[in-house]
Amino acid sequence: MRLVSRILVVIALGWGFAKIIELSPPEWKALATWLPPVLIILLVASAFGRSLFRGEALITRIARANHDGDFPDEMVGYTRSLTAVWAWFLLGCAVLTMLLVQYAHFPQAASLTPVLVPCLMIGEYFFRKRRFSHYTHRNPLSLMLFMLLHGMPRD
């Protein structure tokens, strides 16, 4: 039931965003197209970044929840560094989007982040599988399903 309600929220937000763009004045259409995705990227980047300074890093919490508390100490430093990588990566995606829209007149630039995020997830998964081959690892799709079903771990 939790998964269904989360999917419905995402659908409602998408529909609401589409209506905002549809009803906005013509001169605001470009801004309405790229600004909300950039703000969302910045919010997610700040969640990753803030977690580095408040308690346990976000990816460390996700990994602990994923391993049912049986989380190796060796992975704590790695997941903390990975949290910083995600924060900087998402900040870079937001800046790149704004620069491409403003200076390259590429209004579809906001669609780059959803393409780049899976690339980082998959690349990191293969790196982790190789670097920490003595542990079992969920693939990115399985991990996303786990997070959809169980939500984000709290502090």
Tab-separated table of N, CA and C in Angstrom:
chain	number	residue	atom	x	y	z
A	1	MET	N	0.826	-1.201	0.000
A	1	MET	CA	0.000	0.000	0.000
A	1	MET	C	0.869	1.263	0.000
A	2	ARG	N	1.982	1.176	0.722
A	2	ARG	CA	2.905	2.306	0.789
A	2	ARG	C	3.443	2.659	-0.593
A	3	LEU	N	3.815	1.636	-1.350
A	3	LEU	CA	4.357	1.843	-2.689
A	3	LEU	C	3.322	2.505	-3.584
A	4	VAL	N	2.085	2.062	-3.517
A	4	VAL	CA	1.022	2.634	-4.350
A	4	VAL	C	0.823	4.104	-4.015
A	5	SER	N	0.809	4.445	-2.727
A	5	SER	CA	0.611	5.849	-2.351
A	5	SER	C	1.781	6.708	-2.811
A	6	ARG	N	2.994	6.188	-2.765
A	6	ARG	CA	4.151	6.958	-3.244
A	6	ARG	C	4.086	7.160	-4.749
A	7	ILE	N	3.683	6.142	-5.469
A	7	ILE	CA	3.551	6.271	-6.919
A	7	ILE	C	2.463	7.290	-7.254
A	8	LEU	N	1.362	7.267	-6.527
A	8	LEU	CA	0.289	8.236	-6.756
A	8	LEU	C	0.747	9.664	-6.469
A	9	VAL	N	1.562	9.856	-5.459
A	9	VAL	CA	2.097	11.190	-5.152
A	9	VAL	C	2.976	11.675	-6.298
A	10	VAL	N	3.836	10.809	-6.816
A	10	VAL	CA	4.701	11.186	-7.932
A	10	VAL	C	3.866	11.542	-9.157
A	11	ILE	N	2.830	10.771	-9.432
A	11	ILE	CA	1.953	11.052	-10.579
A	11	ILE	C	1.240	12.391	-10.379
A	12	ALA	N	0.750	12.639	-9.173
A	12	ALA	CA	0.057	13.907	-8.883
A	12	ALA	C	1.009	15.096	-9.029
A	13	LEU	N	2.226	14.951	-8.545
A	13	LEU	CA	3.198	16.039	-8.689
A	13	LEU	C	3.519	16.298	-10.162
A	14	GLY	N	3.677	15.239	-10.926
A	14	GLY	CA	3.938	15.392	-12.357
A	14	GLY	C	2.785	16.072	-13.069
A	15	TRP	N	1.570	15.678	-12.734
A	15	TRP	CA	0.392	16.293	-13.345
A	15	TRP	C	0.315	17.763	-12.963
A	16	GLY	N	0.568	18.073	-11.689
A	16	GLY	CA	0.537	19.459	-11.232
A	16	GLY	C	1.578	20.308	-11.933
A	17	PHE	N	2.773	19.767	-12.093
A	17	PHE	CA	3.833	20.492	-12.781
A	17	PHE	C	3.447	20.746	-14.233
A	18	ALA	N	2.864	19.751	-14.902
A	18	ALA	CA	2.431	19.920	-16.295
A	18	ALA	C	1.374	21.015	-16.401
A	19	LYS	N	0.472	21.076	-15.435
A	19	LYS	CA	-0.567	22.112	-15.438
A	19	LYS	C	0.039	23.492	-15.232
A	20	ILE	N	1.043	23.599	-14.357
A	20	ILE	CA	1.704	24.891	-14.129
A	20	ILE	C	2.340	25.379	-15.421
A	21	ILE	N	3.011	24.497	-16.129
A	21	ILE	CA	3.642	24.886	-17.392
A	21	ILE	C	2.590	25.278	-18.415
A	22	GLU	N	1.514	24.502	-18.469
A	22	GLU	CA	0.447	24.771	-19.440
A	22	GLU	C	-0.206	26.131	-19.198
A	23	LEU	N	-0.385	26.494	-17.925
A	23	LEU	CA	-1.092	27.726	-17.589
A	23	LEU	C	-0.184	28.944	-17.471
A	24	SER	N	1.116	28.758	-17.535
A	24	SER	CA	2.030	29.891	-17.378
A	24	SER	C	2.041	30.756	-18.628
A	25	PRO	N	2.324	32.061	-18.473
A	25	PRO	CA	2.401	32.947	-19.643
A	25	PRO	C	3.513	32.500	-20.587
A	26	PRO	N	3.388	32.799	-21.875
A	26	PRO	CA	4.378	32.332	-22.862
A	26	PRO	C	5.816	32.722	-22.521
A	27	GLU	N	6.014	33.932	-21.999
A	27	GLU	CA	7.382	34.355	-21.692
A	27	GLU	C	7.970	33.626	-20.481
A	28	TRP	N	7.142	32.946	-19.725
A	28	TRP	CA	7.616	32.199	-18.555
A	28	TRP	C	7.803	30.714	-18.863
A	29	LYS	N	7.382	30.272	-20.036
A	29	LYS	CA	7.395	28.835	-20.349
A	29	LYS	C	8.799	28.234	-20.231
A	30	ALA	N	9.820	28.920	-20.742
A	30	ALA	CA	11.188	28.382	-20.675
A	30	ALA	C	11.624	28.255	-19.221
A	31	LEU	N	11.372	29.292	-18.422
A	31	LEU	CA	11.736	29.260	-17.003
A	31	LEU	C	10.963	28.172	-16.267
A	32	ALA	N	9.677	28.041	-16.569
A	32	ALA	CA	8.839	27.030	-15.917
A	32	ALA	C	9.251	25.617	-16.311
A	33	THR	N	9.939	25.486	-17.443
A	33	THR	CA	10.357	24.175	-17.911
A	33	THR	C	11.604	23.684	-17.194
A	34	TRP	N	12.589	24.558	-16.976
A	34	TRP	CA	13.857	24.087	-16.409
A	34	TRP	C	14.061	24.442	-14.940
A	35	LEU	N	13.392	25.462	-14.415
A	35	LEU	CA	13.648	25.861	-13.033
A	35	LEU	C	13.203	24.819	-11.994
A	36	PRO	N	11.985	24.263	-12.079
A	36	PRO	CA	11.605	23.254	-11.073
A	36	PRO	C	12.536	22.033	-11.033
A	37	PRO	N	12.926	21.467	-12.175
A	37	PRO	CA	13.861	20.340	-12.080
A	37	PRO	C	15.194	20.728	-11.435
A	38	VAL	N	15.679	21.935	-11.726
A	38	VAL	CA	16.931	22.391	-11.115
A	38	VAL	C	16.759	22.543	-9.610
A	39	LEU	N	15.641	23.084	-9.183
A	39	LEU	CA	15.394	23.226	-7.741
A	39	LEU	C	15.309	21.862	-7.054
A	40	ILE	N	14.687	20.910	-7.705
A	40	ILE	CA	14.598	19.558	-7.136
A	40	ILE	C	15.984	18.940	-7.034
A	41	ILE	N	16.799	19.098	-8.066
A	41	ILE	CA	18.169	18.567	-8.038
A	41	ILE	C	18.947	19.208	-6.890
A	42	LEU	N	18.797	20.529	-6.722
A	42	LEU	CA	19.501	21.225	-5.649
A	42	LEU	C	19.028	20.760	-4.272
A	43	LEU	N	17.741	20.501	-4.130
A	43	LEU	CA	17.223	19.991	-2.852
A	43	LEU	C	17.802	18.613	-2.533
A	44	VAL	N	17.856	17.760	-3.528
A	44	VAL	CA	18.416	16.418	-3.312
A	44	VAL	C	19.914	16.516	-3.007
A	45	ALA	N	20.626	17.368	-3.743
A	45	ALA	CA	22.061	17.560	-3.483
A	45	ALA	C	22.281	18.071	-2.059
A	46	SER	N	21.428	18.972	-1.616
A	46	SER	CA	21.583	19.499	-0.250
A	46	SER	C	21.280	18.426	0.792
A	47	ALA	N	20.366	17.512	0.497
A	47	ALA	CA	20.091	16.415	1.437
A	47	ALA	C	21.320	15.525	1.587
A	48	PHE	N	21.985	15.234	0.476
A	48	PHE	CA	23.219	14.450	0.540
A	48	PHE	C	24.292	15.225	1.301
A	49	GLY	N	24.481	16.494	0.948
A	49	GLY	CA	25.513	17.305	1.571
A	49	GLY	C	25.287	17.527	3.057
A	50	ARG	N	24.050	17.843	3.443
A	50	ARG	CA	23.734	18.070	4.865
A	50	ARG	C	24.000	16.839	5.702
A	51	SER	N	23.745	15.672	5.117
A	51	SER	CA	23.929	14.443	5.894
A	51	SER	C	25.391	14.210	6.254
A	52	LEU	N	26.304	14.831	5.526
A	52	LEU	CA	27.728	14.686	5.834
A	52	LEU	C	28.103	15.438	7.105
A	53	PHE	N	27.296	16.419	7.476
A	53	PHE	CA	27.597	17.239	8.643
A	53	PHE	C	26.670	16.961	9.824
A	54	ARG	N	25.654	16.146	9.614
A	54	ARG	CA	24.670	15.840	10.665
A	54	ARG	C	24.532	14.331	10.811
A	55	GLY	N	25.199	13.779	11.761
A	55	GLY	CA	25.065	12.348	12.010
A	55	GLY	C	25.688	11.510	10.917
A	56	GLU	N	25.008	10.448	10.596
A	56	GLU	CA	25.532	9.489	9.624
A	56	GLU	C	25.211	9.934	8.200
A	57	ALA	N	26.137	9.698	7.276
A	57	ALA	CA	25.937	10.074	5.873
A	57	ALA	C	24.739	9.331	5.287
A	58	LEU	N	24.054	9.972	4.360
A	58	LEU	CA	22.816	9.432	3.791
A	58	LEU	C	23.014	8.051	3.168
A	59	ILE	N	24.053	7.872	2.377
A	59	ILE	CA	24.252	6.569	1.730
A	59	ILE	C	24.643	5.511	2.758
A	60	THR	N	25.305	5.909	3.815
A	60	THR	CA	25.611	4.964	4.894
A	60	THR	C	24.315	4.464	5.533
A	61	ARG	N	23.381	5.385	5.768
A	61	ARG	CA	22.083	4.984	6.350
A	61	ARG	C	21.325	4.060	5.405
A	62	ILE	N	21.353	4.382	4.114
A	62	ILE	CA	20.669	3.528	3.130
A	62	ILE	C	21.302	2.142	3.115
A	63	ALA	N	22.632	2.102	3.122
A	63	ALA	CA	23.338	0.814	3.081
A	63	ALA	C	23.066	0.006	4.348
A	64	ARG	N	23.045	0.662	5.497
A	64	ARG	CA	22.736	-0.055	6.755
A	64	ARG	C	21.335	-0.655	6.707
A	65	ALA	N	20.373	0.137	6.231
A	65	ALA	CA	18.993	-0.367	6.137
A	65	ALA	C	18.918	-1.528	5.148
A	66	ASN	N	19.682	-1.436	4.100
A	66	ASN	CA	19.704	-2.472	3.071
A	66	ASN	C	20.331	-3.767	3.581
A	67	HIS	N	21.258	-3.663	4.525
A	67	HIS	CA	21.945	-4.838	5.074
A	67	HIS	C	21.347	-5.299	6.399
A	68	ASP	N	20.197	-4.801	6.774
A	68	ASP	CA	19.516	-5.184	8.018
A	68	ASP	C	20.430	-5.067	9.238
A	69	GLY	N	21.188	-3.979	9.312
A	69	GLY	CA	22.029	-3.731	10.479
A	69	GLY	C	23.356	-4.460	10.453
A	70	ASP	N	23.533	-5.448	9.592
A	70	ASP	CA	24.785	-6.199	9.488
A	70	ASP	C	25.669	-5.514	8.448
A	71	PHE	N	26.156	-4.329	8.801
A	71	PHE	CA	26.899	-3.500	7.859
A	71	PHE	C	28.371	-3.457	8.252
A	72	PRO	N	29.280	-3.864	7.360
A	72	PRO	CA	30.708	-3.910	7.694
A	72	PRO	C	31.291	-2.511	7.928
A	73	ASP	N	32.145	-2.394	8.946
A	73	ASP	CA	32.773	-1.109	9.267
A	73	ASP	C	33.607	-0.584	8.108
A	74	GLU	N	34.185	-1.481	7.340
A	74	GLU	CA	35.026	-1.108	6.206
A	74	GLU	C	34.255	-0.284	5.171
A	75	MET	N	32.951	-0.459	5.119
A	75	MET	CA	32.136	0.228	4.119
A	75	MET	C	31.701	1.626	4.569
A	76	VAL	N	31.839	1.951	5.845
A	76	VAL	CA	31.368	3.245	6.345
A	76	VAL	C	32.100	4.397	5.662
A	77	GLY	N	33.428	4.321	5.591
A	77	GLY	CA	34.197	5.377	4.927
A	77	GLY	C	33.853	5.493	3.454
A	78	TYR	N	33.669	4.354	2.815
A	78	TYR	CA	33.326	4.352	1.391
A	78	TYR	C	31.966	5.007	1.158
A	79	THR	N	30.975	4.645	1.958
A	79	THR	CA	29.637	5.196	1.754
A	79	THR	C	29.602	6.689	2.093
A	80	ARG	N	30.423	7.102	3.042
A	80	ARG	CA	30.521	8.531	3.362
A	80	ARG	C	31.108	9.298	2.167
A	81	SER	N	32.172	8.764	1.592
A	81	SER	CA	32.773	9.399	0.404
A	81	SER	C	31.797	9.399	-0.768
A	82	LEU	N	31.066	8.312	-0.916
A	82	LEU	CA	30.097	8.219	-2.003
A	82	LEU	C	28.971	9.247	-1.825
A	83	THR	N	28.588	9.515	-0.591
A	83	THR	CA	27.593	10.546	-0.314
A	83	THR	C	28.103	11.903	-0.798
A	84	ALA	N	29.373	12.199	-0.539
A	84	ALA	CA	29.964	13.459	-1.009
A	84	ALA	C	30.000	13.497	-2.537
A	85	VAL	N	30.322	12.377	-3.163
A	85	VAL	CA	30.343	12.314	-4.630
A	85	VAL	C	28.964	12.650	-5.182
A	86	TRP	N	27.918	12.068	-4.594
A	86	TRP	CA	26.558	12.338	-5.065
A	86	TRP	C	26.180	13.802	-4.868
A	87	ALA	N	26.554	14.379	-3.734
A	87	ALA	CA	26.228	15.792	-3.486
A	87	ALA	C	26.880	16.678	-4.550
A	88	TRP	N	28.169	16.465	-4.800
A	88	TRP	CA	28.876	17.272	-5.805
A	88	TRP	C	28.363	16.986	-7.217
A	89	PHE	N	28.076	15.733	-7.504
A	89	PHE	CA	27.562	15.356	-8.822
A	89	PHE	C	26.235	16.064	-9.104
A	90	LEU	N	25.320	16.034	-8.155
A	90	LEU	CA	24.017	16.662	-8.351
A	90	LEU	C	24.132	18.182	-8.429
A	91	LEU	N	25.012	18.762	-7.628
A	91	LEU	CA	25.254	20.196	-7.721
A	91	LEU	C	25.790	20.541	-9.112
A	92	GLY	N	26.706	19.728	-9.611
A	92	GLY	CA	27.237	19.933	-10.958
A	92	GLY	C	26.158	19.806	-12.019
A	93	CYS	N	25.251	18.848	-11.850
A	93	CYS	CA	24.140	18.685	-12.810
A	93	CYS	C	23.252	19.927	-12.825
A	94	ALA	N	22.974	20.494	-11.649
A	94	ALA	CA	22.138	21.690	-11.567
A	94	ALA	C	22.824	22.870	-12.253
A	95	VAL	N	24.111	23.050	-11.983
A	95	VAL	CA	24.859	24.152	-12.598
A	95	VAL	C	24.941	23.952	-14.105
A	96	LEU	N	25.235	22.737	-14.550
A	96	LEU	CA	25.309	22.443	-15.985
A	96	LEU	C	23.978	22.742	-16.673
A	97	THR	N	22.892	22.354	-16.042
A	97	THR	CA	21.572	22.612	-16.617
A	97	THR	C	21.339	24.108	-16.772
A	98	MET	N	21.629	24.864	-15.725
A	98	MET	CA	21.419	26.315	-15.795
A	98	MET	C	22.296	26.956	-16.873
A	99	LEU	N	23.550	26.522	-16.975
A	99	LEU	CA	24.449	27.083	-17.982
A	99	LEU	C	23.999	26.739	-19.399
A	100	LEU	N	23.587	25.496	-19.608
A	100	LEU	CA	23.130	25.092	-20.939
A	100	LEU	C	21.865	25.834	-21.361
A	101	VAL	N	20.967	26.052	-20.415
A	101	VAL	CA	19.735	26.767	-20.744
A	101	VAL	C	20.041	28.236	-21.037
A	102	GLN	N	20.863	28.857	-20.191
A	102	GLN	CA	21.130	30.290	-20.324
A	102	GLN	C	22.019	30.627	-21.521
A	103	TYR	N	23.108	29.880	-21.687
A	103	TYR	CA	24.105	30.279	-22.671
A	103	TYR	C	24.075	29.465	-23.964
A	104	ALA	N	23.618	28.245	-23.905
A	104	ALA	CA	23.545	27.433	-25.126
A	104	ALA	C	22.125	27.391	-25.676
A	105	HIS	N	21.205	28.045	-24.972
A	105	HIS	CA	19.794	28.077	-25.375
A	105	HIS	C	19.275	26.670	-25.648
A	106	PHE	N	19.524	25.807	-24.678
A	106	PHE	CA	19.141	24.394	-24.756
A	106	PHE	C	18.112	24.120	-23.656
A	107	PRO	N	16.824	24.456	-23.907
A	107	PRO	CA	15.815	24.337	-22.856
A	107	PRO	C	15.575	22.906	-22.370
A	108	GLN	N	15.980	21.908	-23.143
A	108	GLN	CA	15.797	20.517	-22.732
A	108	GLN	C	16.930	20.043	-21.829
A	109	ALA	N	17.789	20.935	-21.382
A	109	ALA	CA	18.945	20.560	-20.564
A	109	ALA	C	18.535	19.865	-19.269
A	110	ALA	N	17.349	20.167	-18.761
A	110	ALA	CA	16.893	19.533	-17.522
A	110	ALA	C	16.716	18.030	-17.697
A	111	SER	N	16.617	17.573	-18.924
A	111	SER	CA	16.466	16.136	-19.160
A	111	SER	C	17.801	15.398	-19.106
A	112	LEU	N	18.910	16.118	-18.969
A	112	LEU	CA	20.208	15.454	-18.888
A	112	LEU	C	20.414	14.731	-17.557
A	113	THR	N	19.983	15.331	-16.471
A	113	THR	CA	20.203	14.725	-15.147
A	113	THR	C	19.572	13.346	-15.029
A	114	PRO	N	18.313	13.156	-15.458
A	114	PRO	CA	17.754	11.806	-15.373
A	114	PRO	C	18.503	10.775	-16.218
A	115	VAL	N	19.289	11.225	-17.177
A	115	VAL	CA	20.109	10.311	-17.973
A	115	VAL	C	21.440	10.050	-17.263
A	116	LEU	N	22.010	11.089	-16.661
A	116	LEU	CA	23.312	10.973	-16.015
A	116	LEU	C	23.257	10.217	-14.685
A	117	VAL	N	22.163	10.361	-13.941
A	117	VAL	CA	22.047	9.703	-12.633
A	117	VAL	C	22.164	8.181	-12.751
A	118	PRO	N	21.422	7.525	-13.656
A	118	PRO	CA	21.599	6.069	-13.776
A	118	PRO	C	23.011	5.680	-14.205
A	119	CYS	N	23.659	6.539	-14.995
A	119	CYS	CA	25.046	6.236	-15.393
A	119	CYS	C	25.956	6.184	-14.173
A	120	LEU	N	25.814	7.147	-13.265
A	120	LEU	CA	26.616	7.134	-12.039
A	120	LEU	C	26.243	5.944	-11.162
A	121	MET	N	24.955	5.657	-11.049
A	121	MET	CA	24.522	4.525	-10.222
A	121	MET	C	25.103	3.207	-10.728
A	122	ILE	N	25.029	2.993	-12.017
A	122	ILE	CA	25.514	1.737	-12.595
A	122	ILE	C	27.036	1.659	-12.518
A	123	GLY	N	27.698	2.767	-12.833
A	123	GLY	CA	29.159	2.794	-12.749
A	123	GLY	C	29.649	2.529	-11.330
A	124	GLU	N	29.001	3.146	-10.356
A	124	GLU	CA	29.375	2.938	-8.958
A	124	GLU	C	29.108	1.502	-8.536
A	125	TYR	N	28.016	0.919	-9.004
A	125	TYR	CA	27.686	-0.468	-8.672
A	125	TYR	C	28.795	-1.417	-9.140
A	126	PHE	N	29.246	-1.243	-10.379
A	126	PHE	CA	30.308	-2.119	-10.885
A	126	PHE	C	31.637	-1.869	-10.168
A	127	PHE	N	31.913	-0.609	-9.842
A	127	PHE	CA	33.114	-0.305	-9.067
A	127	PHE	C	33.054	-0.973	-7.706
A	128	ARG	N	31.903	-0.842	-7.027
A	128	ARG	CA	31.726	-1.427	-5.690
A	128	ARG	C	31.819	-2.945	-5.739
A	129	LYS	N	31.229	-3.551	-6.773
A	129	LYS	CA	31.300	-5.016	-6.906
A	129	LYS	C	32.742	-5.485	-7.050
A	130	ARG	N	33.517	-4.705	-7.759
A	130	ARG	CA	34.925	-5.083	-7.964
A	130	ARG	C	35.764	-4.769	-6.721
A	131	ARG	N	35.586	-3.579	-6.163
A	131	ARG	CA	36.385	-3.126	-5.018
A	131	ARG	C	36.064	-3.918	-3.750
A	132	PHE	N	34.798	-4.225	-3.540
A	132	PHE	CA	34.364	-4.965	-2.355
A	132	PHE	C	33.738	-6.291	-2.781
A	133	SER	N	34.481	-7.079	-3.516
A	133	SER	CA	33.953	-8.325	-4.094
A	133	SER	C	33.620	-9.369	-3.025
A	134	HIS	N	34.140	-9.205	-1.818
A	134	HIS	CA	33.879	-10.174	-0.765
A	134	HIS	C	32.533	-9.937	-0.070
A	135	TYR	N	31.775	-8.925	-0.499
A	135	TYR	CA	30.435	-8.675	0.030
A	135	TYR	C	29.402	-8.857	-1.078
A	136	THR	N	28.172	-9.118	-0.676
A	136	THR	CA	27.091	-9.177	-1.674
A	136	THR	C	26.543	-7.757	-1.862
A	137	HIS	N	26.115	-7.459	-3.070
A	137	HIS	CA	25.627	-6.117	-3.395
A	137	HIS	C	24.337	-6.219	-4.186
A	138	ARG	N	23.377	-5.393	-3.813
A	138	ARG	CA	22.151	-5.282	-4.602
A	138	ARG	C	22.431	-4.477	-5.846
A	139	ASN	N	21.791	-4.869	-6.948
A	139	ASN	CA	21.941	-4.053	-8.149
A	139	ASN	C	21.115	-2.768	-7.984
A	140	PRO	N	21.407	-1.723	-8.767
A	140	PRO	CA	20.722	-0.437	-8.593
A	140	PRO	C	19.200	-0.525	-8.694
A	141	LEU	N	18.688	-1.341	-9.586
A	141	LEU	CA	17.239	-1.470	-9.727
A	141	LEU	C	16.619	-2.083	-8.474
A	142	SER	N	17.237	-3.120	-7.959
A	142	SER	CA	16.768	-3.760	-6.737
A	142	SER	C	16.837	-2.793	-5.551
A	143	LEU	N	17.896	-1.996	-5.498
A	143	LEU	CA	18.048	-1.026	-4.418
A	143	LEU	C	16.977	0.053	-4.494
A	144	MET	N	16.663	0.523	-5.704
A	144	MET	CA	15.608	1.528	-5.845
A	144	MET	C	14.253	0.960	-5.437
A	145	LEU	N	13.979	-0.281	-5.782
A	145	LEU	CA	12.726	-0.922	-5.376
A	145	LEU	C	12.678	-1.060	-3.853
A	146	PHE	N	13.796	-1.448	-3.244
A	146	PHE	CA	13.886	-1.548	-1.786
A	146	PHE	C	13.556	-0.198	-1.145
A	147	MET	N	14.106	0.886	-1.687
A	147	MET	CA	13.860	2.210	-1.120
A	147	MET	C	12.422	2.666	-1.350
A	148	LEU	N	11.843	2.300	-2.489
A	148	LEU	CA	10.433	2.634	-2.720
A	148	LEU	C	9.534	1.929	-1.710
A	149	LEU	N	9.863	0.679	-1.422
A	149	LEU	CA	9.033	-0.093	-0.502
A	149	LEU	C	9.224	0.327	0.954
A	150	HIS	N	10.456	0.680	1.340
A	150	HIS	CA	10.760	0.936	2.745
A	150	HIS	C	10.980	2.413	3.062
A	151	GLY	N	11.113	3.257	2.063
A	151	GLY	CA	11.332	4.682	2.284
A	151	GLY	C	12.781	4.988	2.612
A	152	MET	N	13.063	6.256	2.774
A	152	MET	CA	14.408	6.696	3.132
A	152	MET	C	14.632	6.457	4.611
A	153	PRO	N	15.798	5.923	4.974
A	153	PRO	CA	16.078	5.722	6.394
A	153	PRO	C	16.246	7.054	7.113
A	154	ARG	N	15.781	7.128	8.327
A	154	ARG	CA	15.869	8.338	9.151
A	154	ARG	C	17.142	8.310	9.959
A	155	ASP	N	17.481	9.481	10.489
A	155	ASP	CA	18.664	9.584	11.373
A	155	ASP	C	18.535	8.688	12.569
